[in-house]
Structure formats: structure tokens, C-alpha cells
Short mmCIF file of C-alpha atoms and ligand atoms in Angstrom, two decimals:
data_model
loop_
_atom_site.label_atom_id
_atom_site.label_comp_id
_atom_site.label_asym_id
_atom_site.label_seq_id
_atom_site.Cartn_x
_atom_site.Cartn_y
_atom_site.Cartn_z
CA UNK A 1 19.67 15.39 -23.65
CA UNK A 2 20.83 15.71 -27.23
CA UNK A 3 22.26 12.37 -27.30
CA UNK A 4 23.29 12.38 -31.16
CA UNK A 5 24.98 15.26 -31.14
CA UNK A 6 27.51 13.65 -29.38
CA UNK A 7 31.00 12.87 -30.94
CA UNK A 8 31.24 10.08 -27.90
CA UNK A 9 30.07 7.05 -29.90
CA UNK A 10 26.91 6.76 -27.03
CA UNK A 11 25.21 4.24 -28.45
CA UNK A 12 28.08 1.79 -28.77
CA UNK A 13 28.63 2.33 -25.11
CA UNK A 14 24.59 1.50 -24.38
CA UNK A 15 25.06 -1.38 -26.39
CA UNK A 16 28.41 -2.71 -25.17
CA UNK A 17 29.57 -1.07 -22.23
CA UNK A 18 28.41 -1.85 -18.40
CA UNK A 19 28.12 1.30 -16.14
CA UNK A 20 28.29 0.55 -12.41
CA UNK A 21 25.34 -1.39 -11.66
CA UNK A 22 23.19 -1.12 -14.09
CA UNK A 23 21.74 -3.26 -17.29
CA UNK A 24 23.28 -3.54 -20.46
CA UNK A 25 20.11 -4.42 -22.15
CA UNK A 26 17.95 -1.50 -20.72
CA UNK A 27 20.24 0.99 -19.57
CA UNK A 28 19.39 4.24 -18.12
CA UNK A 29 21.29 7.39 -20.01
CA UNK A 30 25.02 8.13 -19.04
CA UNK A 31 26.24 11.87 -20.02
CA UNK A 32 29.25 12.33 -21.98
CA UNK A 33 31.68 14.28 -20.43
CA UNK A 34 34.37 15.98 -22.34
CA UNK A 35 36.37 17.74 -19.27
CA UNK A 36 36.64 18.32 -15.73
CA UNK A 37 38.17 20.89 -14.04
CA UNK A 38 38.24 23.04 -10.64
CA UNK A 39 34.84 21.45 -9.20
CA UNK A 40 32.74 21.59 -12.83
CA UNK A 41 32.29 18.56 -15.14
CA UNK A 42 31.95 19.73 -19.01
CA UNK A 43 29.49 17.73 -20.30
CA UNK A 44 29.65 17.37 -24.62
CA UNK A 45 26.65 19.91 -25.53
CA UNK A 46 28.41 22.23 -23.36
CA UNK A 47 26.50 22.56 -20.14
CA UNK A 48 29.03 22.83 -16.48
CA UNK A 49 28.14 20.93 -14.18
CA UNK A 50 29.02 21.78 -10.64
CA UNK A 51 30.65 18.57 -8.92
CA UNK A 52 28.45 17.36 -5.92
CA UNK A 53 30.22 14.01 -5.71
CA UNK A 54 34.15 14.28 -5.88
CA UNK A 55 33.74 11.38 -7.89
CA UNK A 56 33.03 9.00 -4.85
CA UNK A 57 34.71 10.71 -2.37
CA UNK A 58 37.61 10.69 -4.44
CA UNK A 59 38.43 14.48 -5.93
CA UNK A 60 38.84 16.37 -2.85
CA UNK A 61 41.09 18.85 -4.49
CA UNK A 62 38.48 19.37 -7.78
CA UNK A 63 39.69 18.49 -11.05
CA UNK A 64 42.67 19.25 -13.51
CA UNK A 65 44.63 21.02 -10.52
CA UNK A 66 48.33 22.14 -11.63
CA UNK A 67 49.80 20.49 -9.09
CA UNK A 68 48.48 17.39 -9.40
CA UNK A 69 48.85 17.51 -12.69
CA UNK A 70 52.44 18.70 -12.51
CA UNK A 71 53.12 15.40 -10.58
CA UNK A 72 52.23 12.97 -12.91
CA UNK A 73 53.46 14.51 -15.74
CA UNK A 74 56.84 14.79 -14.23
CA UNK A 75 56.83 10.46 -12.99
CA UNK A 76 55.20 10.17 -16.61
CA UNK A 77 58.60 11.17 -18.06
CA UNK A 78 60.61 8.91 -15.28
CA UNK A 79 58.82 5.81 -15.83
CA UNK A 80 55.02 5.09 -15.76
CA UNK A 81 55.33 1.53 -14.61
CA UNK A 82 57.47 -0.92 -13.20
CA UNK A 83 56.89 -4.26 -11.37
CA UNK A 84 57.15 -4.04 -7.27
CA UNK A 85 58.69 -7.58 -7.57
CA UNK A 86 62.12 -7.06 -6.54
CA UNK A 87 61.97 -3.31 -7.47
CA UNK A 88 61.44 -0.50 -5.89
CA UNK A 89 61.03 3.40 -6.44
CA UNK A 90 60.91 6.92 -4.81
CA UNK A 91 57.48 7.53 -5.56
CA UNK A 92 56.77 4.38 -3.26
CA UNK A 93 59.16 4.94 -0.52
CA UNK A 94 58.05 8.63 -0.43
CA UNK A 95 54.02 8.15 -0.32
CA UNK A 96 54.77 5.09 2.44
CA UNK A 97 57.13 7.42 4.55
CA UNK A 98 54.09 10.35 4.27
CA UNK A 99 51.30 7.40 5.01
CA UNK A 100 53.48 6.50 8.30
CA UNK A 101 53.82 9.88 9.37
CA UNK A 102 49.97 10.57 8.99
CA UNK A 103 48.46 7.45 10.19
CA UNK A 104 48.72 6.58 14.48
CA UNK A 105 52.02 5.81 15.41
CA UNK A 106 51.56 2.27 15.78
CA UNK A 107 51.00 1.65 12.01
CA UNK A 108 53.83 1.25 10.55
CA UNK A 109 53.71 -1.67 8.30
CA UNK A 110 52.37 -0.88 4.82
CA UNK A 111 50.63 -3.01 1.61
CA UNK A 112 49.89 -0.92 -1.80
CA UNK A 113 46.92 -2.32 -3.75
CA UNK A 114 45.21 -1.03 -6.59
CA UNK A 115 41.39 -0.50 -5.36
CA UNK A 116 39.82 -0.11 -2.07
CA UNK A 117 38.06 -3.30 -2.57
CA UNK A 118 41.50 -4.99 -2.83
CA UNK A 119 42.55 -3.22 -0.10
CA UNK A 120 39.91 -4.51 2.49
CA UNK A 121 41.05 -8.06 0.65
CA UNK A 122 44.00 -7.33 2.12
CA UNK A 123 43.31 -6.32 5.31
CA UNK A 124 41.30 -9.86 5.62
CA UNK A 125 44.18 -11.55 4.61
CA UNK A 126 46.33 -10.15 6.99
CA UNK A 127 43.97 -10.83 9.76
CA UNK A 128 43.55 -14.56 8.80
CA UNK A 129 47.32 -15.31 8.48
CA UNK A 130 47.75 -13.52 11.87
CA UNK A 131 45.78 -16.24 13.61
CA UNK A 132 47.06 -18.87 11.16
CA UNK A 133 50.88 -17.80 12.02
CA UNK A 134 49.74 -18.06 15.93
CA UNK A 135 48.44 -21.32 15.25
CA UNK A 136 44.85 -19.99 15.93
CA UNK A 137 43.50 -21.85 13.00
CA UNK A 138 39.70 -21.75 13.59
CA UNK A 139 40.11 -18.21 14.23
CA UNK A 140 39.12 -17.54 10.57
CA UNK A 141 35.79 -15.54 10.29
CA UNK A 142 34.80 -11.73 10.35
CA UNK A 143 32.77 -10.15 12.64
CA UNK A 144 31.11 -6.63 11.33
CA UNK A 145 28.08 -4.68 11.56
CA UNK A 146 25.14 -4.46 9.22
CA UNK A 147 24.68 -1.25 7.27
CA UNK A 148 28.41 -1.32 6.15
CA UNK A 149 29.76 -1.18 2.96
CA UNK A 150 33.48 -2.51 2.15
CA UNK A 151 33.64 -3.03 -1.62
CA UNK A 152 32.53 -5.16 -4.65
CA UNK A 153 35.05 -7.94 -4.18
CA UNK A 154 34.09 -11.54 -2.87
CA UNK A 155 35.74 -11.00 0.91
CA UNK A 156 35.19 -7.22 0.77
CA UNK A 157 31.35 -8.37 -0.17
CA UNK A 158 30.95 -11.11 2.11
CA UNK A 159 31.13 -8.09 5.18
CA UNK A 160 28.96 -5.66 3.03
CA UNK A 161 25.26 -5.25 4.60
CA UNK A 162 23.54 -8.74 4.00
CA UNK A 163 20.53 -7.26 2.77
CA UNK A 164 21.78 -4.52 0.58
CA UNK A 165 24.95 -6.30 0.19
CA UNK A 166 24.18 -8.99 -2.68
CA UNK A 167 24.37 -11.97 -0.41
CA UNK A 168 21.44 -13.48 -1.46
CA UNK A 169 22.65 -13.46 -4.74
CA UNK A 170 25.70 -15.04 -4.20
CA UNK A 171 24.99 -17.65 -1.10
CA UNK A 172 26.80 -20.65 -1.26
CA UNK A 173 29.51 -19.06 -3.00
CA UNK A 174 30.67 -16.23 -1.09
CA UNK A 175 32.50 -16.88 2.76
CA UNK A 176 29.79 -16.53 5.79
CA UNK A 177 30.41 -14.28 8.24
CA UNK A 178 28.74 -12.59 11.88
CA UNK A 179 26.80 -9.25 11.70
CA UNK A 180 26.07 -7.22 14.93
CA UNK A 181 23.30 -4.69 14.60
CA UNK A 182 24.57 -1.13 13.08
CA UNK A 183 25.86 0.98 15.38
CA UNK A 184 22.73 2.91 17.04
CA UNK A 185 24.25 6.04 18.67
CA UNK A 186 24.23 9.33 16.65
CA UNK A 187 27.52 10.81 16.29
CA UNK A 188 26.41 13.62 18.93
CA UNK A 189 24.76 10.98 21.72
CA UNK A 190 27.13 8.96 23.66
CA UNK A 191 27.47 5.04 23.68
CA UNK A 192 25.27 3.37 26.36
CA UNK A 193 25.95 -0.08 27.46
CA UNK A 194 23.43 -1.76 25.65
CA UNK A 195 24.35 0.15 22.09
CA UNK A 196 27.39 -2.81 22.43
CA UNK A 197 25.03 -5.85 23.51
CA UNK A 198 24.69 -7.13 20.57
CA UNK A 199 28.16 -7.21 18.82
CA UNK A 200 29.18 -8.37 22.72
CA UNK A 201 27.78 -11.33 22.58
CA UNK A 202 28.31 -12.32 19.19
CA UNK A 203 31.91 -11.42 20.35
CA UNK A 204 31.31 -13.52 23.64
CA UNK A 205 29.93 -16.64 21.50
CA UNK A 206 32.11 -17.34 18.39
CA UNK A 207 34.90 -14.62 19.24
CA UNK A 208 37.61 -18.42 19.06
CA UNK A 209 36.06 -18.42 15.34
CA UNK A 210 36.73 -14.55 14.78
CA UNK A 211 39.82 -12.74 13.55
CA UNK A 212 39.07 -9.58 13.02
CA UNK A 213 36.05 -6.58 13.27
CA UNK A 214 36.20 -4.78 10.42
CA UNK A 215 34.20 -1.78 10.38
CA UNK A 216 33.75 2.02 8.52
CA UNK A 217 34.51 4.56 11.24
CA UNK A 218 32.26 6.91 12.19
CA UNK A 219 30.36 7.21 8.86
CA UNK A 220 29.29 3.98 7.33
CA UNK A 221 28.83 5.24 3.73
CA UNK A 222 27.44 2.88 0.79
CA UNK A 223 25.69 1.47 3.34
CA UNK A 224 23.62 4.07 4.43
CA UNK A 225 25.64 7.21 5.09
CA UNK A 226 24.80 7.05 8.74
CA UNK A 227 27.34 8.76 11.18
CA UNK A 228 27.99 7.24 14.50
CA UNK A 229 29.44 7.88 17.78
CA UNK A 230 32.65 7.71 18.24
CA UNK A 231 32.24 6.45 22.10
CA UNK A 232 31.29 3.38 20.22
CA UNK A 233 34.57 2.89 18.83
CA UNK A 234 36.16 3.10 21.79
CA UNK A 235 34.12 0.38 22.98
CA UNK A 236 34.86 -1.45 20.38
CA UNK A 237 38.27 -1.03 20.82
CA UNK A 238 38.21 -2.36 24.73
CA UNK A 239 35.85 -5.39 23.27
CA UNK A 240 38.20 -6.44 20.72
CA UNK A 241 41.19 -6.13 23.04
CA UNK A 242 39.20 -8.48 25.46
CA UNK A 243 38.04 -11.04 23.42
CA UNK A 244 41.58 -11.14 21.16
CA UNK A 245 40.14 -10.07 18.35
CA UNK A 246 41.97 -7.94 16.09
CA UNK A 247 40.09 -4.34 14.48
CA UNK A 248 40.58 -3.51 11.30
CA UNK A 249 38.97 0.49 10.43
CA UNK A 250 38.03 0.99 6.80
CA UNK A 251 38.63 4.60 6.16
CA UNK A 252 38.61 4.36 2.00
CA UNK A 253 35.72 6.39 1.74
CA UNK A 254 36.58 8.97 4.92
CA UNK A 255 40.43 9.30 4.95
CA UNK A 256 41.94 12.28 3.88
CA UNK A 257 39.88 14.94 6.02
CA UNK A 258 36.31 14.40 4.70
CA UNK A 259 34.50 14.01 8.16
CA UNK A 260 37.06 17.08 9.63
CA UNK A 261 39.68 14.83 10.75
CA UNK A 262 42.41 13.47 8.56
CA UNK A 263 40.90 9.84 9.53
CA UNK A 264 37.67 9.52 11.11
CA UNK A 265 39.43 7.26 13.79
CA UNK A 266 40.61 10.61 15.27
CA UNK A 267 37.57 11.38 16.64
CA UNK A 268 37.41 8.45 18.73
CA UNK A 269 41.22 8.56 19.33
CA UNK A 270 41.06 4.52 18.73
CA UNK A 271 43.96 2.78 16.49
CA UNK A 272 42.91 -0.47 15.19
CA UNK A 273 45.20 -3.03 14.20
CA UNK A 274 44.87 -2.61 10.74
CA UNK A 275 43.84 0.29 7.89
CA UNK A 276 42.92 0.62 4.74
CA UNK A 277 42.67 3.89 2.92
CA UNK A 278 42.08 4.35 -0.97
CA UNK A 279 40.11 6.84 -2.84
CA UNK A 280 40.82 10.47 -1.66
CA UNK A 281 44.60 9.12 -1.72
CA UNK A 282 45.26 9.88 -5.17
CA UNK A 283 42.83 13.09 -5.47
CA UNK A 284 40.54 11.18 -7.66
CA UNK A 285 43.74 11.02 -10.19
CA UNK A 286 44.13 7.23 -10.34
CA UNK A 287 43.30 3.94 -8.62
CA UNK A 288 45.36 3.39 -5.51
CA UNK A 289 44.74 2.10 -2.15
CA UNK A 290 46.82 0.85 0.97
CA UNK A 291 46.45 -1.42 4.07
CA UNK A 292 48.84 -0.70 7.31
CA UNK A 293 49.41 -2.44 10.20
CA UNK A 294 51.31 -3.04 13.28
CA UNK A 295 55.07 -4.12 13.90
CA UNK A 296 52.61 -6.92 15.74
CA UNK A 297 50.85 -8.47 13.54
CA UNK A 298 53.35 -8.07 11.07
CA UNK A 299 55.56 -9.91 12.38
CA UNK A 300 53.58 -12.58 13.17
CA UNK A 301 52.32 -12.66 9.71
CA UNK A 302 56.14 -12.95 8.74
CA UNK A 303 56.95 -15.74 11.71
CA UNK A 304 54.70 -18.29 10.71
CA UNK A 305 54.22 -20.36 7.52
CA UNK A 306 54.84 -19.35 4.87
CA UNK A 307 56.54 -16.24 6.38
CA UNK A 308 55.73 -14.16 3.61
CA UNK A 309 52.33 -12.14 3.18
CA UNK A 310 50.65 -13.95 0.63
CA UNK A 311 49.20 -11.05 -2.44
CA UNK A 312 51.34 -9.54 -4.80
CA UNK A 313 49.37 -7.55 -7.19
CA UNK A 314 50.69 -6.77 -10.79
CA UNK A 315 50.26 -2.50 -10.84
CA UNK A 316 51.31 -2.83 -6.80
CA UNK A 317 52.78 0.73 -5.95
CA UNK A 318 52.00 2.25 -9.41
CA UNK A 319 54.66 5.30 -9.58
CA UNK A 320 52.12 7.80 -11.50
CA UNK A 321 49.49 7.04 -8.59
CA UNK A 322 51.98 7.22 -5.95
CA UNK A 323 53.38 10.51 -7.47
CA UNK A 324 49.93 11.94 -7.92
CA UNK A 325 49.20 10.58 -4.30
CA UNK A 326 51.83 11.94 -2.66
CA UNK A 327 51.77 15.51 -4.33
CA UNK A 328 47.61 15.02 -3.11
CA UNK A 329 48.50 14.63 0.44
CA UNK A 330 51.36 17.59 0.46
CA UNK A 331 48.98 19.82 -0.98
CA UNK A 332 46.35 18.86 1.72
CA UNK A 333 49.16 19.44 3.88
CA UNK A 334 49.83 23.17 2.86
CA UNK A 335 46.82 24.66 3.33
CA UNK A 336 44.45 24.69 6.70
CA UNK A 337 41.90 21.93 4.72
CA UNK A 338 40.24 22.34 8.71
CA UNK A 339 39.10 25.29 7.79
CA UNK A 340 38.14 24.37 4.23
CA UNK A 341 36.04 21.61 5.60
CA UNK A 342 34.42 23.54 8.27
CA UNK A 343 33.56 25.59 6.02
CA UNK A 344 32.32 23.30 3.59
CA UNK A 345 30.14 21.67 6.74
CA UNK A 346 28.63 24.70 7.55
CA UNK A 347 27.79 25.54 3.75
CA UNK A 348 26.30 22.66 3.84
CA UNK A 349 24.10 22.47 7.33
CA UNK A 350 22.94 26.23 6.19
CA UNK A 351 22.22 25.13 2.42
CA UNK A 352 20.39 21.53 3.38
CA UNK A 353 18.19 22.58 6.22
CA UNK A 354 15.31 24.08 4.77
CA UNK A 355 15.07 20.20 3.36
CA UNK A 356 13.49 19.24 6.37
CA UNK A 357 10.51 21.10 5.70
CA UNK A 358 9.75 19.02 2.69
CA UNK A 359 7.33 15.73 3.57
CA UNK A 360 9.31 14.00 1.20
CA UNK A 361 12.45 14.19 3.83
CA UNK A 362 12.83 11.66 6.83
CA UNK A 363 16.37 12.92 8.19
CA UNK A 364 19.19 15.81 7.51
CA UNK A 365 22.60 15.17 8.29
CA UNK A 366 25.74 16.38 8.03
CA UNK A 367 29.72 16.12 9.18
CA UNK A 368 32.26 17.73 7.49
CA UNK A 369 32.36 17.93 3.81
CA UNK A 370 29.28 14.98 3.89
CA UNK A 371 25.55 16.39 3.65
CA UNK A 372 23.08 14.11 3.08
CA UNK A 373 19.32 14.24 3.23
CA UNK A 374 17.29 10.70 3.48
CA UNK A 375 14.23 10.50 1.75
CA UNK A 376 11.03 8.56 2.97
CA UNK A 377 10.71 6.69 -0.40
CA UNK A 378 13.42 5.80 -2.92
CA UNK A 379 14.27 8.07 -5.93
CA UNK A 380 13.47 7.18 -9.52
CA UNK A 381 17.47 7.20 -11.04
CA UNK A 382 16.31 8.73 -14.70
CA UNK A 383 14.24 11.37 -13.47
CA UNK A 384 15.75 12.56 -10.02
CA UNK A 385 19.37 12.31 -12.42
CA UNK A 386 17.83 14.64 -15.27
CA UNK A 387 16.59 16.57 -13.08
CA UNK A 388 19.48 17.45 -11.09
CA UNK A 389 21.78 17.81 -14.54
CA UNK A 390 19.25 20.49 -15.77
CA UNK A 391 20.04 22.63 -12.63
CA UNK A 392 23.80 22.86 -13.41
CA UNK A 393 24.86 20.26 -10.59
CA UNK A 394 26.38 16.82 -10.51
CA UNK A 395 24.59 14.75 -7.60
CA UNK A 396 23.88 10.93 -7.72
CA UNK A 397 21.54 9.85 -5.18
CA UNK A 398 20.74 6.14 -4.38
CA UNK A 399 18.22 4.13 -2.89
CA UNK A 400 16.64 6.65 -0.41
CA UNK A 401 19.74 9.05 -0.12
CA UNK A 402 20.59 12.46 -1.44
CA UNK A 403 23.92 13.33 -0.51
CA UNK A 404 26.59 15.72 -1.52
CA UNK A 405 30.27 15.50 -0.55
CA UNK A 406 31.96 18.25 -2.68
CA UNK A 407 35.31 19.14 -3.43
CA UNK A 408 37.32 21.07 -0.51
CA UNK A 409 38.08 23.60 -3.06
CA UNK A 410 34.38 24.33 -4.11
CA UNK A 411 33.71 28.15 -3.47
CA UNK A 412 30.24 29.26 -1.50
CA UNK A 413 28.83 30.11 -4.92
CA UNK A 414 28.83 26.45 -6.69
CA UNK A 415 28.11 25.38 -2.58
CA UNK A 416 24.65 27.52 -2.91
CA UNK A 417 23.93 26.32 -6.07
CA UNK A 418 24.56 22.54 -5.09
CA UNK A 419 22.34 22.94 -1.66
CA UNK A 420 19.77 24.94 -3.74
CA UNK A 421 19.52 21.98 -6.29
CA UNK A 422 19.23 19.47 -3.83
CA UNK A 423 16.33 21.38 -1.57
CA UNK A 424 14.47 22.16 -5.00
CA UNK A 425 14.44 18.57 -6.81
CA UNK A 426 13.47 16.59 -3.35
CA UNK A 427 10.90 19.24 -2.87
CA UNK A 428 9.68 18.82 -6.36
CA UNK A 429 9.28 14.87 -5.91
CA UNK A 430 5.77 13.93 -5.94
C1 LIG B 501 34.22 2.25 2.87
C2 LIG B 501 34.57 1.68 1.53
N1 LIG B 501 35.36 0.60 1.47
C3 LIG B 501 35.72 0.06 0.29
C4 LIG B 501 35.27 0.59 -0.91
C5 LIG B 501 35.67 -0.04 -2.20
O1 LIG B 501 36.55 0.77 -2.87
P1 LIG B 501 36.78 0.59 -4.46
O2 LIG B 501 35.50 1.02 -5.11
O3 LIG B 501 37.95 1.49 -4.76
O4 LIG B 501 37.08 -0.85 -4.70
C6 LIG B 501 34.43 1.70 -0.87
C7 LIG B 501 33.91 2.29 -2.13
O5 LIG B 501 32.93 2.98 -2.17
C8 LIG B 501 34.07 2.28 0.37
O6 LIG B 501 33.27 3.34 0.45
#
């Protein structure tokens, strides 16, 4: 990569800036990108790059789309900013009445935050003052299953997977909580009694410690991209409900129609007490998240002391994110994104099969717009990364995953040429 041909000052930004986790003292190359738009990234020297990624899940409508566009430009020239203390705006009241209206009926009750990280914080929150407003003070720990991934956050961290999930690192420090094992049911295979033993009788033990399960739905992502059944969330569901637990369902990575349902949770038909959904909100425009919950437990929260939900973040309810969010979810609204994902799923079975012919592949999987293939041995970053860039395609694997989860938009051309890219580098690996 021609690196100082760049008019990106690149190696200020190797000496000074911190990429997601990596070293500032011996960094791997970043590529400058210029522009984005439809599902291609423009890279400086000029080279497209077909998006693989959405940017995390994020850009399910592609990049630099008029409407989207259109929407912030038009809150720009309203107001940009204004404090949610005391205040409130359209932009708000609009993308909380469409939230409602999407979400199960029985969430009603709604928290803007700026990250999904803060979101899950949240979500804890809630559950903990629920109990504390009840007077169920040792009721105060988190029960979740390994494999997950909830954020970067202390509490979002603290119910991350212990092994992958830092907490060596940071033991001593960050809150203690119980892990079941992962959820061991493929999405396909039903739940049998003893998939649940294990998070039954942690539940059956300490559930007078435990507030809440919090748990992905259906695909546990960071973590592992593994996609479960959703018997076991109904199961769940009835466990929680008998030991007085409550269930809180991250969907920040899956909301928004990525696994073929607006929320993962629809597969199971479960509602859990409380939700947070980020990401895909905004169509990858700008940071926004929200948590909702019951009339329930928001009223307890609001009964007890100090009868007030403790967070109140500065950019809470942002009006350009809410505008560009709530244009994002009409637009996913006018068109049958069903289709568009089932398409995208099928694009993507056809495209990543012939991956499990390689010896280098241990599994192939895919639901909806998510295709990912797990290797037997982890990738090298700066030559699996180079190597994809030279192919035209944007695709970041990690650890011992290759995965794509493109834009609903992307067309079977840039599909083929994503799928193709993928089959030939994990082939190539030797
Ligand atoms: C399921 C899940 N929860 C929470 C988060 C954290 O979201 P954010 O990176 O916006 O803080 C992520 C991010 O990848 C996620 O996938």
C-alpha cells in the first residue's frame, strides 16, 4: 500500500492515534479512506472496496444514501444539539413512538444512550434498581452465558466471555458475575432438557443473588458468531419467570432485520423484560443506542428510592442521530428488507459453501444477512487484511472467524465478489 502518497497525515495517526485494539507502538497498517458510498469504501490511491462489514453491523442501508442523508441535513439546519435535561424534541418523541411500535407490545418504556456499550450499562442499571426499589437488595448480580459479547464498558465487560472477555486483565476491578455454558443447540436442532442444566442450576443456586440474564439472542456475535436455537430462549424465558429473575435480550448487533427478523427475539416469540438496540439504529450514520422496558419494572424503578432512574447522559437523544435513525427505520419500513435479506442469505449460503472444501475450514454458517466461515487456526491480521483489500473487498476477520454481514442494499454482483474473496484467501492460507 502506497502509504506516502497519502494526503491523510498516516504516520501521525501510527504515532498518535489508537485503532480498536491494537498497539500504538507497533501498529499494524490502517487504510485511508476518502469516501463511502452505496456498499464501496474509496480508499485514497483510489481502489473500491466492496463493503463486507456494514461497519459492524451498522450500515445496513450502504453508505451516503439520499435519504439518510436528506435527514440529517434537514435536523442539521433545526438544531444539531440540545440537552435532554428538561428539553425535549420531535426527533426524540418520533424515533421513541417508531421504537414502541416495532419492539413487543410490552416494551414501552424507553432510555436513549449514546453507544451500545452504554446501553447494556443501562439495561444493568435498570435491573439492579428493580430489585433495589422491591427491597430485593442482594439481588444484585448477572447471570449470562459464556461466548457472549456485550460491549467494552466495565458492566457491559464484566458479562463479556471470561476468557475472551478481558477479565483476567481487569480482576479485582471489574464486578463478578455467574456464567452458564453457551448455549449448545444449533439454531436448526431443538432445545433438549439438559441444553438448560447448567444455567438451571446456577439459576437454582444463587438465583436470590441474581437480577437479571442478559443474553445476545439467537446469534451471539463478538463472541463467537454462533447462532442458537431459539427453543432455548423460550426456556429461558419459563426459567427466568420461575426463579424471578428478570431477562434482558441484547439485540445491538442483530436488531434491525439482520438475522431475517426485525429482532432476533422474533424467532423465539420471547419478550424479555428489557432491550437494548444500537448500531443498525442509525444506519451506521451516528452513535445511538436505546434500552426499553416494561410499564413493570418501570414503575418499580420509579416507586422506590430515589424514584428516578439514575443515568443521564450529556448527547442523550442526539436530534441528528435520532433524525438519521428514524428516517433509517422508515426506509427499512418501505421496502420488503424480507426479501432483501433472504436474498442476501441465500447469496451468501451459495457463495460460502464451496469453503467447506478447504482443510483450513472447521464450520460454515449462515442466517440472514450473517455468513461466516470458522477457521481451524487463527488468521494472521496483516496478511489475511492485505490480502482481502487487494481483491476489491472490505472483510475483517478475527480470531478464527471470517465473516461477512453486508449491506441489505448490496447487489448479487459485489455479493459474488465478496463470497469469491472470502473462499479464495481462506483457501490460499497455508
Ligand atoms: C451484542 C453487542 N452488544 C453491545 C455492543 C457494544 O456496542 P458499542 O460498540 O456501540 O458500544 C456490541 C458491539 O459490537 C455488540 O455486538
Amino acid at each position: 500500500m502506497a502509504l506516502h502518497s497519502s494526503s491523510i497525515d498516516l504516520d501521525f495517526d501510527r504515532r498518535h492515534l489508537w485503532h480498536p485494539y491494537t498497539s500504538i507502538t507497533a501498529p499494524l497498517p490502517v487504510y485511508p479512506v476518502c469516501g463511502a458510498s452505496d456498499v464501496f469504501l474509496e480508499l485514497e490511491d483510489g481502489r473500491r472496496l466492496v463493503d463486507g462489514m456494514s461497519s459492524w453491523w451498522a450500515a445496513i442501508h450502504g453508505y451516503n444514501h439520499p435519504v439518510l442523508n436528506r435527514a440529517i441535513v434537514t435536523q442539521l439546519q433545526r438544531m444539531s444539539h440540545v440537552m435532554f435535561g428538561g428539553l425535549t424534541h420531535e426527533p426524540a418523541v418520533t424515533l421513541a413512538k417508531q421504537l414502541v411500535a416495532l419492539t413487543p407490545e410490552p416494551l414501552q418504556k424507553l432510555f436513549f444512550s449514546d453507544s451500545g456499550s452504554v446501553a447494556v450499562e443501562v439495561a444493568i442499571k435498570m435491573a439492579l434498581q428493580y430489585w433495589a426499589a422491591l427491597g430485593q437488595t442482594p439481588k444484585n448480580r448477572l447471570l449470562t452465558v459464556r461466548s457472549g459479547y456485550h460491549g467494552d464498558t466495565f458492566a457491559a465487560m464484566s458479562v463479556c466471555d471470561p476468557v475472551t472477555g478481558m477479565h483476567s486483565l481487569f480482576k479485582g476491578v471489574m464486578p463478578e458475575h455467574y456464567f452458564a455454558e453457551a448455549p449448545a443447540p444449533r439454531f436448526y436442532e431443538p432445545c433438549q432438557e439438559e441444553d438448560m442444566a447448567d444455567l438451571r442450576q446456577r439459576l437454582e443456586r444463587h438465583h436470590r443473588e441474581i437480577a437479571a440474564v442478559i443474553i445476545e439472542p439467537i446469534v451471539q456475535g463478538a463472541g463467537g458468531m454462533r447462532f442458537y436455537s431459539p427453543h432455548y430462549l423460550c426456556r429461558l424465558r419459563e426459567l427466568c419467570d420461575d426463579y424471578k429473575v428478570l431477562l434482558i435480550f441484547d439485540e445491538i448487533a442483530t436488531g434491525f432485520g439482520r438475522t431475517g427478523k426485525m429482532f432476533a427475539l422474533e424467532h423465539a416469540a420471547v419478550v424479555p423484560d428489557i432491550l437494548c438496540v444500537g448500531k443498525a439504529l442509525t444506519g451506521g450514520y451516528m452513535t445511538l443506542a436505546a434500552t426499553l422496558t416494561t410499564e413493570t419494572v418501570a414503575e418499580a424503578i420509579c416507586s422506590g428510592n430515589p424514584g428516578l432512574f439514575m443515568h443521564g447522559p450529556t448527547f442523550m437523544a442526539n436530534p441528528l442521530a435520532c433524525a438519521v435513525a428514524s428516517a433509517n427505520i422508515r426506509l427499512l419500513c418501505s421496502y420488503d428488507w424480507q426479501a432483501a435479506v433472504q436474498r442476501l442469505e441465500f447469496g451468501l449460503r451459495q457463495g460460502l459453501e464451496p469453503c467447506r472444501d478447504s482443510c483450513n475450514v472447521a464450520d460454515v454458517r449462515v442466517l440472514g444477512g450473517i455468513g461466516v466461515v470458522e477457521l481451524h487456526h487463527p488468521v494472521d491480521m496483516g496478511i489475511i487484511q492485505k490480502q482481502f483489500v487487494d481483491k476489491g473487498v472490505w472483510v475483517r476477520p478475527f480470531g478464527r472467524l471470517v465473516y461477512l454481514m453486508p449491506p441489505y442494499i448490496i447487489r448479487d454482483k459485489e455479493l459474488i465478489q465478496l463470497t469469491t474473496a472470502v473462499c479464495d484467501v481462506v483457501e490460499s492460507i497455508s
